């Protein structure tokens, strides 16, 4: 099952895409992300909480995130949030100028990336946008909050995991969202 640019990658600046289970194989159309925004369009939020997800960007599009943005586009071309909190994720950009996860070629850096599962691009670790805010693994069993982050979905930490909110960072947990497990707070929660 391959999703076209009209099925998964479209200009969805205020939409949310959530994948919780199953198998998803998505390929972006011309200049579109595999999952996320289309050409010259911003992507809203993408949440992957389970299942097996394979996403390939079209020419200059990210695997998961925003599509290509040309210099005369009126849309800002960013992806607001990407959350990879479960499942198996493989994402591959459509060109070397796009990220596997995050921005397409010419687009702005993602605002927030929450990543508690590792992602590959089929041959190695996925190239992931260096978003100004997010939750990232440190390689030693800790998930570290950087910047100001709003938890986009439920997050249950494993027994060996610790979520660290360092000084200068903040984590907001909406009432409709659950955070469970060990949390070390030196910043704001």
PDB file of N, CA and C in Angstrom, residues 48-138:
ATOM      1  N   UNK A  48       3.468   9.302  15.594  1.00  0.00           N
ATOM      2  CA  UNK A  48       3.560   7.864  15.342  1.00  0.00           C
ATOM      3  C   UNK A  48       3.733   7.198  16.697  1.00  0.00           C
ATOM      4  N   UNK A  49       2.702   6.457  17.108  1.00  0.00           N
ATOM      5  CA  UNK A  49       2.680   5.837  18.430  1.00  0.00           C
ATOM      6  C   UNK A  49       2.727   4.321  18.376  1.00  0.00           C
ATOM      7  N   UNK A  50       2.749   3.731  17.187  1.00  0.00           N
ATOM      8  CA  UNK A  50       2.812   2.286  17.074  1.00  0.00           C
ATOM      9  C   UNK A  50       2.781   1.861  15.625  1.00  0.00           C
ATOM     10  N   UNK A  51       2.882   0.561  15.411  1.00  0.00           N
ATOM     11  CA  UNK A  51       2.834   0.018  14.069  1.00  0.00           C
ATOM     12  C   UNK A  51       4.189   0.018  13.394  1.00  0.00           C
ATOM     13  N   UNK A  52       4.190  -0.350  12.125  1.00  0.00           N
ATOM     14  CA  UNK A  52       5.392  -0.336  11.292  1.00  0.00           C
ATOM     15  C   UNK A  52       5.185   0.714  10.219  1.00  0.00           C
ATOM     16  N   UNK A  53       6.016   1.742  10.228  1.00  0.00           N
ATOM     17  CA  UNK A  53       5.842   2.888   9.344  1.00  0.00           C
ATOM     18  C   UNK A  53       7.080   3.043   8.469  1.00  0.00           C
ATOM     19  N   UNK A  54       6.851   3.065   7.159  1.00  0.00           N
ATOM     20  CA  UNK A  54       7.917   3.334   6.190  1.00  0.00           C
ATOM     21  C   UNK A  54       7.464   4.522   5.355  1.00  0.00           C
ATOM     22  N   UNK A  55       8.279   5.577   5.357  1.00  0.00           N
ATOM     23  CA  UNK A  55       7.904   6.799   4.634  1.00  0.00           C
ATOM     24  C   UNK A  55       9.068   7.281   3.792  1.00  0.00           C
ATOM     25  N   UNK A  56       8.806   7.516   2.519  1.00  0.00           N
ATOM     26  CA  UNK A  56       9.822   8.021   1.601  1.00  0.00           C
ATOM     27  C   UNK A  56       9.340   9.331   1.009  1.00  0.00           C
ATOM     28  N   UNK A  57      10.175  10.350   1.069  1.00  0.00           N
ATOM     29  CA  UNK A  57       9.815  11.649   0.504  1.00  0.00           C
ATOM     30  C   UNK A  57       9.925  11.653  -1.000  1.00  0.00           C
ATOM     31  N   UNK A  58       9.085  12.462  -1.657  1.00  0.00           N
ATOM     32  CA  UNK A  58       9.233  12.706  -3.082  1.00  0.00           C
ATOM     33  C   UNK A  58      10.460  13.575  -3.298  1.00  0.00           C
ATOM     34  N   UNK A  59      10.755  13.938  -4.514  1.00  0.00           N
ATOM     35  CA  UNK A  59      11.937  14.756  -4.808  1.00  0.00           C
ATOM     36  C   UNK A  59      11.978  15.976  -3.889  1.00  0.00           C
ATOM     37  N   UNK A  60      13.016  16.099  -3.091  1.00  0.00           N
ATOM     38  CA  UNK A  60      13.261  17.216  -2.173  1.00  0.00           C
ATOM     39  C   UNK A  60      12.349  17.255  -0.954  1.00  0.00           C
ATOM     40  N   UNK A  61      11.466  16.270  -0.774  1.00  0.00           N
ATOM     41  CA  UNK A  61      10.609  16.205   0.412  1.00  0.00           C
ATOM     42  C   UNK A  61      11.244  15.348   1.494  1.00  0.00           C
ATOM     43  N   UNK A  62      10.869  15.589   2.737  1.00  0.00           N
ATOM     44  CA  UNK A  62      11.352  14.751   3.836  1.00  0.00           C
ATOM     45  C   UNK A  62      10.595  13.425   3.836  1.00  0.00           C
ATOM     46  N   UNK A  63      11.126  12.452   4.545  1.00  0.00           N
ATOM     47  CA  UNK A  63      10.388  11.203   4.718  1.00  0.00           C
ATOM     48  C   UNK A  63       9.160  11.448   5.580  1.00  0.00           C
ATOM     49  N   UNK A  64       9.381  12.068   6.739  1.00  0.00           N
ATOM     50  CA  UNK A  64       8.300  12.461   7.644  1.00  0.00           C
ATOM     51  C   UNK A  64       8.539  13.920   8.002  1.00  0.00           C
ATOM     52  N   UNK A  65       7.601  14.796   7.665  1.00  0.00           N
ATOM     53  CA  UNK A  65       7.752  16.218   7.967  1.00  0.00           C
ATOM     54  C   UNK A  65       7.182  17.085   6.880  1.00  0.00           C
ATOM     55  N   UNK A  66       7.975  18.028   6.386  1.00  0.00           N
ATOM     56  CA  UNK A  66       7.472  18.965   5.382  1.00  0.00           C
ATOM     57  C   UNK A  66       8.008  18.634   3.997  1.00  0.00           C
ATOM     58  N   UNK A  67       7.304  19.124   2.998  1.00  0.00           N
ATOM     59  CA  UNK A  67       7.730  18.969   1.613  1.00  0.00           C
ATOM     60  C   UNK A  67       8.715  20.059   1.228  1.00  0.00           C
ATOM     61  N   UNK A  68       9.040  20.105  -0.063  1.00  0.00           N
ATOM     62  CA  UNK A  68       9.959  21.110  -0.593  1.00  0.00           C
ATOM     63  C   UNK A  68       9.303  22.482  -0.566  1.00  0.00           C
ATOM     64  N   UNK A  69      10.093  23.512  -0.284  1.00  0.00           N
ATOM     65  CA  UNK A  69       9.587  24.888  -0.301  1.00  0.00           C
ATOM     66  C   UNK A  69      10.451  25.698  -1.249  1.00  0.00           C
ATOM     67  N   UNK A  70       9.828  26.276  -2.290  1.00  0.00           N
ATOM     68  CA  UNK A  70      10.619  27.134  -3.172  1.00  0.00           C
ATOM     69  C   UNK A  70      10.691  28.545  -2.599  1.00  0.00           C
ATOM     70  N   UNK A  71      11.611  29.328  -3.074  1.00  0.00           N
ATOM     71  CA  UNK A  71      11.890  30.640  -2.480  1.00  0.00           C
ATOM     72  C   UNK A  71      10.750  31.642  -2.626  1.00  0.00           C
ATOM     73  N   UNK A  72       9.817  31.419  -3.545  1.00  0.00           N
ATOM     74  CA  UNK A  72       8.716  32.372  -3.715  1.00  0.00           C
ATOM     75  C   UNK A  72       7.421  31.919  -3.038  1.00  0.00           C
ATOM     76  N   UNK A  73       7.470  30.826  -2.293  1.00  0.00           N
ATOM     77  CA  UNK A  73       6.260  30.300  -1.653  1.00  0.00           C
ATOM     78  C   UNK A  73       5.775  31.232  -0.550  1.00  0.00           C
ATOM     79  N   UNK A  74       4.453  31.346  -0.408  1.00  0.00           N
ATOM     80  CA  UNK A  74       3.883  32.180   0.649  1.00  0.00           C
ATOM     81  C   UNK A  74       3.707  31.407   1.947  1.00  0.00           C
ATOM     82  N   UNK A  75       3.574  30.095   1.884  1.00  0.00           N
ATOM     83  CA  UNK A  75       3.499  29.273   3.106  1.00  0.00           C
ATOM     84  C   UNK A  75       4.883  29.244   3.749  1.00  0.00           C
ATOM     85  N   UNK A  76       4.927  29.038   5.077  1.00  0.00           N
ATOM     86  CA  UNK A  76       6.225  29.041   5.751  1.00  0.00           C
ATOM     87  C   UNK A  76       6.974  27.720   5.611  1.00  0.00           C
ATOM     88  N   UNK A  77       6.312  26.654   5.201  1.00  0.00           N
ATOM     89  CA  UNK A  77       6.997  25.411   4.882  1.00  0.00           C
ATOM     90  C   UNK A  77       7.588  24.661   6.053  1.00  0.00           C
ATOM     91  N   UNK A  78       7.100  24.879   7.257  1.00  0.00           N
ATOM     92  CA  UNK A  78       7.648  24.151   8.398  1.00  0.00           C
ATOM     93  C   UNK A  78       6.716  23.020   8.813  1.00  0.00           C
ATOM     94  N   UNK A  79       7.223  22.162   9.669  1.00  0.00           N
ATOM     95  CA  UNK A  79       6.399  21.161  10.325  1.00  0.00           C
ATOM     96  C   UNK A  79       6.355  21.568  11.791  1.00  0.00           C
ATOM     97  N   UNK A  80       5.159  21.627  12.372  1.00  0.00           N
ATOM     98  CA  UNK A  80       5.090  22.139  13.737  1.00  0.00           C
ATOM     99  C   UNK A  80       5.576  21.124  14.759  1.00  0.00           C
ATOM    100  N   UNK A  81       5.086  19.883  14.693  1.00  0.00           N
ATOM    101  CA  UNK A  81       5.509  18.870  15.670  1.00  0.00           C
ATOM    102  C   UNK A  81       5.596  17.512  14.994  1.00  0.00           C
ATOM    103  N   UNK A  82       6.604  16.757  15.365  1.00  0.00           N
ATOM    104  CA  UNK A  82       6.716  15.358  14.974  1.00  0.00           C
ATOM    105  C   UNK A  82       6.971  14.589  16.259  1.00  0.00           C
ATOM    106  N   UNK A  83       6.163  13.573  16.520  1.00  0.00           N
ATOM    107  CA  UNK A  83       6.352  12.744  17.710  1.00  0.00           C
ATOM    108  C   UNK A  83       6.490  11.290  17.292  1.00  0.00           C
ATOM    109  N   UNK A  84       7.655  10.715  17.546  1.00  0.00           N
ATOM    110  CA  UNK A  84       7.892   9.298  17.305  1.00  0.00           C
ATOM    111  C   UNK A  84       8.007   8.649  18.672  1.00  0.00           C
ATOM    112  N   UNK A  85       6.910   8.085  19.159  1.00  0.00           N
ATOM    113  CA  UNK A  85       6.888   7.564  20.525  1.00  0.00           C
ATOM    114  C   UNK A  85       6.604   6.070  20.588  1.00  0.00           C
ATOM    115  N   UNK A  86       6.483   5.410  19.459  1.00  0.00           N
ATOM    116  CA  UNK A  86       6.264   3.974  19.459  1.00  0.00           C
ATOM    117  C   UNK A  86       6.360   3.428  18.058  1.00  0.00           C
ATOM    118  N   UNK A  87       6.395   2.125  17.958  1.00  0.00           N
ATOM    119  CA  UNK A  87       6.431   1.485  16.659  1.00  0.00           C
ATOM    120  C   UNK A  87       7.821   1.385  16.082  1.00  0.00           C
ATOM    121  N   UNK A  88       7.880   0.960  14.836  1.00  0.00           N
ATOM    122  CA  UNK A  88       9.127   0.850  14.083  1.00  0.00           C
ATOM    123  C   UNK A  88       9.054   1.834  12.935  1.00  0.00           C
ATOM    124  N   UNK A  89      10.016   2.744  12.868  1.00  0.00           N
ATOM    125  CA  UNK A  89       9.949   3.841  11.909  1.00  0.00           C
ATOM    126  C   UNK A  89      11.157   3.811  10.971  1.00  0.00           C
ATOM    127  N   UNK A  90      10.870   3.813   9.679  1.00  0.00           N
ATOM    128  CA  UNK A  90      11.899   3.974   8.649  1.00  0.00           C
ATOM    129  C   UNK A  90      11.473   5.158   7.795  1.00  0.00           C
ATOM    130  N   UNK A  91      12.337   6.170   7.707  1.00  0.00           N
ATOM    131  CA  UNK A  91      12.015   7.376   6.940  1.00  0.00           C
ATOM    132  C   UNK A  91      13.205   7.737   6.068  1.00  0.00           C
ATOM    133  N   UNK A  92      12.930   8.063   4.811  1.00  0.00           N
ATOM    134  CA  UNK A  92      14.002   8.420   3.895  1.00  0.00           C
ATOM    135  C   UNK A  92      13.607   9.662   3.103  1.00  0.00           C
ATOM    136  N   UNK A  93      14.488  10.658   3.127  1.00  0.00           N
ATOM    137  CA  UNK A  93      14.250  11.895   2.385  1.00  0.00           C
ATOM    138  C   UNK A  93      14.358  11.646   0.894  1.00  0.00           C
ATOM    139  N   UNK A  94      13.728  12.525   0.117  1.00  0.00           N
ATOM    140  CA  UNK A  94      13.776  12.429  -1.336  1.00  0.00           C
ATOM    141  C   UNK A  94      15.028  13.022  -1.945  1.00  0.00           C
ATOM    142  N   UNK A  95      15.844  13.722  -1.134  1.00  0.00           N
ATOM    143  CA  UNK A  95      17.107  14.277  -1.622  1.00  0.00           C
ATOM    144  C   UNK A  95      18.032  14.524  -0.442  1.00  0.00           C
ATOM    145  N   UNK A  96      19.306  14.780  -0.731  1.00  0.00           N
ATOM    146  CA  UNK A  96      20.275  15.030   0.335  1.00  0.00           C
ATOM    147  C   UNK A  96      20.037  16.364   1.024  1.00  0.00           C
ATOM    148  N   UNK A  97      19.274  17.275   0.418  1.00  0.00           N
ATOM    149  CA  UNK A  97      19.003  18.581   1.023  1.00  0.00           C
ATOM    150  C   UNK A  97      17.790  18.568   1.945  1.00  0.00           C
ATOM    151  N   UNK A  98      17.124  17.451   2.028  1.00  0.00           N
ATOM    152  CA  UNK A  98      15.979  17.306   2.932  1.00  0.00           C
ATOM    153  C   UNK A  98      16.382  16.371   4.065  1.00  0.00           C
ATOM    154  N   UNK A  99      15.687  16.464   5.179  1.00  0.00           N
ATOM    155  CA  UNK A  99      15.954  15.575   6.312  1.00  0.00           C
ATOM    156  C   UNK A  99      15.077  14.332   6.183  1.00  0.00           C
ATOM    157  N   UNK A 100      15.557  13.209   6.694  1.00  0.00           N
ATOM    158  CA  UNK A 100      14.716  12.018   6.727  1.00  0.00           C
ATOM    159  C   UNK A 100      13.488  12.297   7.593  1.00  0.00           C
ATOM    160  N   UNK A 101      13.718  12.971   8.723  1.00  0.00           N
ATOM    161  CA  UNK A 101      12.634  13.357   9.631  1.00  0.00           C
ATOM    162  C   UNK A 101      12.798  14.834   9.940  1.00  0.00           C
ATOM    163  N   UNK A 102      11.814  15.640   9.542  1.00  0.00           N
ATOM    164  CA  UNK A 102      11.871  17.081   9.789  1.00  0.00           C
ATOM    165  C   UNK A 102      11.570  17.886   8.553  1.00  0.00           C
ATOM    166  N   UNK A 103      12.504  18.724   8.136  1.00  0.00           N
ATOM    167  CA  UNK A 103      12.234  19.674   7.065  1.00  0.00           C
ATOM    168  C   UNK A 103      12.560  19.115   5.686  1.00  0.00           C
ATOM    169  N   UNK A 104      11.758  19.553   4.709  1.00  0.00           N
ATOM    170  CA  UNK A 104      12.070  19.286   3.313  1.00  0.00           C
ATOM    171  C   UNK A 104      13.075  20.315   2.818  1.00  0.00           C
ATOM    172  N   UNK A 105      13.591  20.128   1.632  1.00  0.00           N
ATOM    173  CA  UNK A 105      14.572  21.054   1.059  1.00  0.00           C
ATOM    174  C   UNK A 105      13.974  22.459   0.963  1.00  0.00           C
ATOM    175  N   UNK A 106      14.680  23.449   1.476  1.00  0.00           N
ATOM    176  CA  UNK A 106      14.232  24.829   1.432  1.00  0.00           C
ATOM    177  C   UNK A 106      13.244  25.209   2.521  1.00  0.00           C
ATOM    178  N   UNK A 107      12.756  24.254   3.268  1.00  0.00           N
ATOM    179  CA  UNK A 107      11.761  24.521   4.317  1.00  0.00           C
ATOM    180  C   UNK A 107      12.462  24.913   5.613  1.00  0.00           C
ATOM    181  N   UNK A 108      11.684  25.409   6.548  1.00  0.00           N
ATOM    182  CA  UNK A 108      12.211  25.811   7.842  1.00  0.00           C
ATOM    183  C   UNK A 108      12.373  24.597   8.756  1.00  0.00           C
ATOM    184  N   UNK A 109      13.235  24.739   9.745  1.00  0.00           N
ATOM    185  CA  UNK A 109      13.471  23.691  10.727  1.00  0.00           C
ATOM    186  C   UNK A 109      12.186  23.404  11.494  1.00  0.00           C
ATOM    187  N   UNK A 110      11.978  22.128  11.819  1.00  0.00           N
ATOM    188  CA  UNK A 110      10.806  21.738  12.608  1.00  0.00           C
ATOM    189  C   UNK A 110      10.804  22.479  13.938  1.00  0.00           C
ATOM    190  N   UNK A 111       9.609  22.824  14.415  1.00  0.00           N
ATOM    191  CA  UNK A 111       9.513  23.536  15.680  1.00  0.00           C
ATOM    192  C   UNK A 111       9.753  22.608  16.868  1.00  0.00           C
ATOM    193  N   UNK A 112       9.299  21.367  16.774  1.00  0.00           N
ATOM    194  CA  UNK A 112       9.418  20.461  17.902  1.00  0.00           C
ATOM    195  C   UNK A 112       9.445  19.024  17.404  1.00  0.00           C
ATOM    196  N   UNK A 113      10.414  18.235  17.875  1.00  0.00           N
ATOM    197  CA  UNK A 113      10.474  16.820  17.557  1.00  0.00           C
ATOM    198  C   UNK A 113      10.609  16.038  18.855  1.00  0.00           C
ATOM    199  N   UNK A 114       9.648  15.169  19.114  1.00  0.00           N
ATOM    200  CA  UNK A 114       9.667  14.298  20.277  1.00  0.00           C
ATOM    201  C   UNK A 114      10.021  12.913  19.764  1.00  0.00           C
ATOM    202  N   UNK A 115      11.137  12.373  20.223  1.00  0.00           N
ATOM    203  CA  UNK A 115      11.607  11.121  19.656  1.00  0.00           C
ATOM    204  C   UNK A 115      12.036  10.192  20.786  1.00  0.00           C
ATOM    205  N   UNK A 116      11.224   9.190  21.069  1.00  0.00           N
ATOM    206  CA  UNK A 116      11.583   8.222  22.096  1.00  0.00           C
ATOM    207  C   UNK A 116      11.897   6.860  21.498  1.00  0.00           C
ATOM    208  N   UNK A 117      11.704   6.704  20.196  1.00  0.00           N
ATOM    209  CA  UNK A 117      12.121   5.482  19.513  1.00  0.00           C
ATOM    210  C   UNK A 117      13.142   5.862  18.458  1.00  0.00           C
ATOM    211  N   UNK A 118      14.070   4.974  18.198  1.00  0.00           N
ATOM    212  CA  UNK A 118      15.072   5.219  17.169  1.00  0.00           C
ATOM    213  C   UNK A 118      14.436   5.030  15.800  1.00  0.00           C
ATOM    214  N   UNK A 119      14.894   5.767  14.836  1.00  0.00           N
ATOM    215  CA  UNK A 119      14.390   5.669  13.474  1.00  0.00           C
ATOM    216  C   UNK A 119      15.566   5.438  12.538  1.00  0.00           C
ATOM    217  N   UNK A 120      15.326   4.701  11.461  1.00  0.00           N
ATOM    218  CA  UNK A 120      16.376   4.459  10.472  1.00  0.00           C
ATOM    219  C   UNK A 120      15.956   5.048   9.139  1.00  0.00           C
ATOM    220  N   UNK A 121      16.893   5.102   8.205  1.00  0.00           N
ATOM    221  CA  UNK A 121      16.551   5.510   6.842  1.00  0.00           C
ATOM    222  C   UNK A 121      16.723   4.340   5.881  1.00  0.00           C
ATOM    223  N   UNK A 122      16.784   3.137   6.406  1.00  0.00           N
ATOM    224  CA  UNK A 122      16.922   1.935   5.591  1.00  0.00           C
ATOM    225  C   UNK A 122      18.340   1.409   5.557  1.00  0.00           C
ATOM    226  N   UNK A 123      19.326   2.300   5.716  1.00  0.00           N
ATOM    227  CA  UNK A 123      20.721   1.868   5.710  1.00  0.00           C
ATOM    228  C   UNK A 123      21.465   2.266   6.981  1.00  0.00           C
ATOM    229  N   UNK A 124      20.876   3.107   7.791  1.00  0.00           N
ATOM    230  CA  UNK A 124      21.515   3.563   9.025  1.00  0.00           C
ATOM    231  C   UNK A 124      20.557   4.446   9.790  1.00  0.00           C
ATOM    232  N   UNK A 125      21.074   5.155  10.815  1.00  0.00           N
ATOM    233  CA  UNK A 125      20.193   6.051  11.574  1.00  0.00           C
ATOM    234  C   UNK A 125      19.621   7.145  10.679  1.00  0.00           C
ATOM    235  N   UNK A 126      18.366   7.512  10.922  1.00  0.00           N
ATOM    236  CA  UNK A 126      17.719   8.579  10.152  1.00  0.00           C
ATOM    237  C   UNK A 126      18.377   9.915  10.452  1.00  0.00           C
ATOM    238  N   UNK A 127      18.474  10.762   9.411  1.00  0.00           N
ATOM    239  CA  UNK A 127      18.929  12.142   9.613  1.00  0.00           C
ATOM    240  C   UNK A 127      17.730  12.923  10.143  1.00  0.00           C
ATOM    241  N   UNK A 128      17.890  13.470  11.330  1.00  0.00           N
ATOM    242  CA  UNK A 128      16.764  14.115  12.010  1.00  0.00           C
ATOM    243  C   UNK A 128      17.056  15.592  12.188  1.00  0.00           C
ATOM    244  N   UNK A 129      16.059  16.414  11.857  1.00  0.00           N
ATOM    245  CA  UNK A 129      16.136  17.856  11.985  1.00  0.00           C
ATOM    246  C   UNK A 129      16.558  18.235  13.402  1.00  0.00           C
ATOM    247  N   UNK A 130      17.397  19.242  13.532  1.00  0.00           N
ATOM    248  CA  UNK A 130      17.804  19.733  14.842  1.00  0.00           C
ATOM    249  C   UNK A 130      16.817  20.814  15.290  1.00  0.00           C
ATOM    250  N   UNK A 131      15.654  20.361  15.717  1.00  0.00           N
ATOM    251  CA  UNK A 131      14.590  21.273  16.124  1.00  0.00           C
ATOM    252  C   UNK A 131      14.998  22.054  17.370  1.00  0.00           C
ATOM    253  N   UNK A 132      14.496  23.293  17.500  1.00  0.00           N
ATOM    254  CA  UNK A 132      14.838  24.085  18.674  1.00  0.00           C
ATOM    255  C   UNK A 132      14.235  23.544  19.969  1.00  0.00           C
ATOM    256  N   UNK A 133      13.211  22.700  19.850  1.00  0.00           N
ATOM    257  CA  UNK A 133      12.603  22.108  21.039  1.00  0.00           C
ATOM    258  C   UNK A 133      12.257  20.659  20.739  1.00  0.00           C
ATOM    259  N   UNK A 134      12.306  19.829  21.771  1.00  0.00           N
ATOM    260  CA  UNK A 134      11.947  18.431  21.575  1.00  0.00           C
ATOM    261  C   UNK A 134      12.370  17.560  22.738  1.00  0.00           C
ATOM    262  N   UNK A 135      12.154  16.275  22.573  1.00  0.00           N
ATOM    263  CA  UNK A 135      12.607  15.270  23.527  1.00  0.00           C
ATOM    264  C   UNK A 135      13.466  14.308  22.728  1.00  0.00           C
ATOM    265  N   UNK A 136      14.706  14.149  23.154  1.00  0.00           N
ATOM    266  CA  UNK A 136      15.632  13.305  22.396  1.00  0.00           C
ATOM    267  C   UNK A 136      16.326  12.309  23.322  1.00  0.00           C
ATOM    268  N   UNK A 137      16.583  11.087  22.843  1.00  0.00           N
ATOM    269  CA  UNK A 137      17.333  10.129  23.648  1.00  0.00           C
ATOM    270  C   UNK A 137      18.803  10.540  23.727  1.00  0.00           C
ATOM    271  N   UNK A 138      19.425  10.288  24.874  1.00  0.00           N
ATOM    272  CA  UNK A 138      20.842  10.643  25.017  1.00  0.00           C
ATOM    273  C   UNK A 138      21.755   9.446  24.815  1.00  0.00           C
TER     274      UNK A 138
END
